[in-house]
Amino acid sequence: MQQLDKEREQNQLWFQSEKLVGGVLYVDLFAGDLKKMRDKIPYLKEMGINFLHLMPLLRPRDGLNDGGYAVQNFRDVDRRLGTYDDLRKLSRVLHQEGINLVLDFVMNHTAKEHGWAQAAMSGHPRYQRFFHMFDDRALPDMYEQHLIEVFPDFAPGNFSFYPQIDKWVWTTFYEFQWDLNYANPDVFHAMFEEMIHLVNTGADCLRLDAVPYLWKKLGTHCQNQEEAHHLLRA
């Protein structure tokens, strides 16, 4: 991987090559689990695929999880699919066969069962600042005047009330997905560490999920703000 990194430093737009043929799949639906994915590699090569995007496979919350995008633990794989070691082994085999690996990294939010959210729910001030929390509806109502509902039929509104802490929490997607507060530098640092941990599985690229929503600005629809682009460039 180090040699590959050096080569790509000389050609930083390698991923735009017309020689790359992409494929996107859910591991459980395509192969069953990460170990069985290795058995599918000959088929992928027969199809000419050399840029493989595996849909969310980090450990999600139990029950409804937005197709895996409600991550409970960034350092654990969905137990139905295997282990982190299985992911590393699959990455090595894919590279041996000339296939690049793309993984999802959910930047905008965590599941409410994530350790940070659980600490916030227990009243820990540091972790309450990891999320957008409000003591009443005054500010949420002001934001809502300009916000777009992502799932109006299933999850109306962009804020959810939690009586355990007597606070409203920003939940752009579903109530079980808590938006992270990137105005807090600690959040950026913590998420950067999670990102590097995922990259070290051997991923060639990360698909950064829900990044238009990273920055909240009153009086706007809070999508594609300039600050969100600054965060991505950082």
C-alpha positions as MATLAB code, in Angstrom:
seq = 'MQQLDKEREQNQLWFQSEKLVGGVLYVDLFAGDLKKMRDKIPYLKEMGINFLHLMPLLRPRDGLNDGGYAVQNFRDVDRRLGTYDDLRKLSRVLHQEGINLVLDFVMNHTAKEHGWAQAAMSGHPRYQRFFHMFDDRALPDMYEQHLIEVFPDFAPGNFSFYPQIDKWVWTTFYEFQWDLNYANPDVFHAMFEEMIHLVNTGADCLRLDAVPYLWKKLGTHCQNQEEAHHLLRA';
ca = [
       0.000    0.000    0.000;
       2.878    2.389    0.736;
       4.296    1.862   -2.750;
       0.845    2.387   -4.234;
       0.463    5.609   -2.258;
       3.771    6.891   -3.634;
       2.668    6.147   -7.201;
      -0.613    7.948   -6.687;
       1.132   11.000   -5.268;
       2.578   11.379   -8.768;
      -0.859   11.015  -10.361;
      -3.375   12.445   -7.937;
      -6.263   12.155  -10.408;
      -5.748    8.404  -10.848;
      -9.358    7.744   -9.853;
     -10.577    9.650  -12.939;
      -8.923    7.217  -15.328;
     -11.065    5.873  -18.160;
      -9.515    2.475  -17.384;
     -11.462    2.183  -14.134;
     -14.705    0.218  -14.270;
     -16.832    0.630  -11.173;
     -19.210   -1.630   -9.333;
     -21.394   -0.924   -6.295;
     -22.952   -3.553   -4.037;
     -24.193   -4.540   -0.601;
     -21.994   -7.364    0.700;
     -24.856   -9.304    2.319;
     -27.016   -9.242   -0.821;
     -24.188  -10.046   -3.225;
     -22.140  -12.599   -1.320;
     -23.498  -13.118    2.183;
     -20.499  -11.864    4.143;
     -16.961  -10.541    3.770;
     -15.314  -13.964    3.657;
     -17.605  -15.118    0.861;
     -16.839  -11.928   -1.066;
     -13.442  -13.395   -1.839;
     -15.161  -16.187   -3.765;
     -16.842  -13.564   -5.960;
     -13.606  -11.942   -7.103;
     -13.226  -14.124  -10.251;
     -16.724  -13.033  -11.306;
     -15.874   -9.363  -10.682;
     -12.724   -9.716  -12.777;
     -14.699  -11.438  -15.531;
     -16.990   -8.398  -15.563;
     -13.954   -6.129  -15.829;
     -14.609   -4.409  -12.497;
     -11.501   -2.871  -10.932;
     -13.083   -0.157   -8.744;
     -15.380   -1.758   -6.176;
     -17.599    0.256   -3.835;
     -18.943   -1.729   -0.885;
     -22.035   -0.079    0.563;
     -22.104    0.679    4.335;
     -20.574   -2.153    6.316;
     -19.578   -0.579    9.619;
     -21.573   -1.626   12.663;
     -25.038   -0.040   12.514;
     -27.616    0.278   15.247;
     -29.965   -2.665   15.730;
     -33.321   -2.420   14.009;
     -33.960    0.405   11.554;
     -30.614    1.808   10.448;
     -31.189    3.675    7.158;
     -29.539    0.962    5.088;
     -26.444    0.948    7.306;
     -26.015    4.722    7.418;
     -26.830    4.915   11.139;
     -23.398    3.898   12.453;
     -23.142    2.788   16.067;
     -19.406    2.050   15.975;
     -16.965    3.289   13.314;
     -14.335    0.791   14.497;
     -16.409   -2.347   14.164;
     -17.894   -4.131   11.157;
     -21.546   -5.119   10.915;
     -21.479   -8.427   12.762;
     -23.650  -10.061   10.105;
     -20.821   -9.482    7.639;
     -17.791  -10.499    9.697;
     -14.962   -8.699   11.447;
     -12.473   -5.909   10.808;
      -9.892   -8.601   10.160;
     -12.146  -10.077    7.459;
     -12.315   -6.621    5.861;
      -8.528   -6.234    5.930;
      -8.061   -9.682    4.366;
     -10.587   -8.902    1.639;
      -8.801   -5.630    0.918;
      -5.469   -7.437    0.515;
      -6.928  -10.017   -1.859;
      -8.694   -7.350   -3.932;
      -5.439   -5.445   -4.328;
      -3.611   -8.608   -5.317;
      -6.196   -9.015   -8.082;
      -5.930   -5.397   -9.219;
      -9.248   -4.211   -7.759;
      -9.484   -0.895   -5.896;
     -11.641   -0.779   -2.780;
     -14.083    2.047   -1.990;
     -15.820    2.261    1.409;
     -18.538    4.494    2.827;
     -17.748    6.897    5.648;
     -20.753    8.620    7.205;
     -19.587   12.117    8.138;
     -22.762   14.005    8.995;
     -24.150   11.950   11.844;
     -23.940    8.958   14.137;
     -26.583    6.594   15.417;
     -28.041    7.683   18.740;
     -26.568    4.448   20.139;
     -23.019    5.577   19.297;
     -20.810    6.052   22.360;
     -20.649    9.823   21.895;
     -24.428   10.117   21.681;
     -24.894    7.835   24.670;
     -22.502   10.006   26.689;
     -24.463   13.079   25.592;
     -27.706   11.371   26.578;
     -26.269   10.720   30.027;
     -25.632   14.459   30.410;
     -21.887   14.661   29.675;
     -21.272   18.312   28.644;
     -18.326   17.552   26.355;
     -20.310   15.093   24.267;
     -23.456   17.175   24.264;
     -21.326   19.703   22.397;
     -20.591   16.992   19.791;
     -24.181   17.377   18.592;
     -26.679   20.173   17.982;
     -28.796   20.309   21.134;
     -31.385   22.895   22.147;
     -33.210   23.494   25.425;
     -36.405   24.640   23.697;
     -37.949   25.076   20.237;
     -36.943   28.725   19.769;
     -33.874   28.153   17.566;
     -35.135   24.931   15.939;
     -38.268   26.763   14.801;
     -36.136   29.530   13.298;
     -34.006   26.981   11.449;
     -37.059   25.031   10.279;
     -38.313   28.044    8.323;
     -35.623   27.359    5.716;
     -34.838   23.648    6.096;
     -35.935   20.931    3.689;
     -37.330   17.692    5.070;
     -35.378   14.726    3.694;
     -38.029   12.127    4.568;
     -41.245   14.120    5.107;
     -43.448   11.027    5.045;
     -41.369    8.924    7.450;
     -39.411   11.437    9.526;
     -41.054   14.881    9.368;
     -39.100   17.807   10.752;
     -35.374   18.133   11.384;
     -35.341   17.989   15.181;
     -36.292   15.305   17.703;
     -37.138   15.703   21.379;
     -35.557   13.465   24.010;
     -37.273   13.672   27.399;
     -34.338   11.870   29.068;
     -32.266   15.039   28.683;
     -35.109   17.501   28.073;
     -33.496   18.677   24.832;
     -34.176   18.888   21.122;
     -31.517   17.258   18.931;
     -30.849   18.015   15.251;
     -31.802   14.902   13.263;
     -31.774   15.672    9.529;
     -32.594   12.138    8.424;
     -34.221    9.938   11.078;
     -34.606   10.523   14.806;
     -32.022    7.812   15.464;
     -29.354    9.693   13.434;
     -27.885   12.634   15.356;
     -26.189   15.358   13.315;
     -22.632   16.115   14.417;
     -21.637   19.662   15.327;
     -18.644   20.523   13.130;
     -18.538   24.037   14.620;
     -16.881   22.204   17.522;
     -13.231   21.453   16.526;
     -13.256   18.374   18.769;
     -15.760   16.786   16.396;
     -13.530   17.290   13.372;
     -10.529   15.814   15.214;
     -12.523   12.831   16.487;
     -14.021   12.069   13.085;
     -10.639   12.433   11.399;
      -9.307    9.708   13.698;
     -12.256    7.469   12.789;
     -11.639    8.131    9.101;
      -7.935    7.233    9.318;
      -8.813    4.036   11.155;
     -11.094    3.043    8.274;
      -8.549    3.996    5.610;
      -6.018    1.728    7.317;
      -8.118   -1.296    6.397;
      -6.620   -0.777    2.953;
      -9.342    1.315    1.343;
      -8.257    3.161   -1.796;
     -11.095    5.680   -1.631;
     -13.789    6.745    0.781;
     -17.242    7.873   -0.246;
     -18.089   10.643    2.219;
     -21.782   10.381    2.991;
     -24.219   13.272    3.554;
     -21.525   15.945    3.359;
     -23.853   18.684    2.026;
     -25.395   18.793    5.508;
     -22.203   19.223    7.546;
     -22.533   22.924    8.316;
     -25.573   24.614    9.859;
     -26.211   28.297    9.233;
     -29.327   30.093   10.412;
     -31.371   31.615    7.592;
     -30.233   29.035    5.008;
     -31.343   25.515    4.078;
     -28.065   24.307    5.656;
     -26.898   22.449    2.572;
     -23.657   22.894    0.620;
     -22.469   25.767    2.784;
     -19.003   27.150    2.060;
     -17.815   25.923    5.465;
     -18.724   22.351    4.493;
     -16.371   22.628    1.507;
     -13.633   23.969    3.793;
     -14.077   20.941    6.056;
     -13.725   18.545    3.134;
     -10.600   20.260    1.839;
      -9.096   20.129    5.328;
];
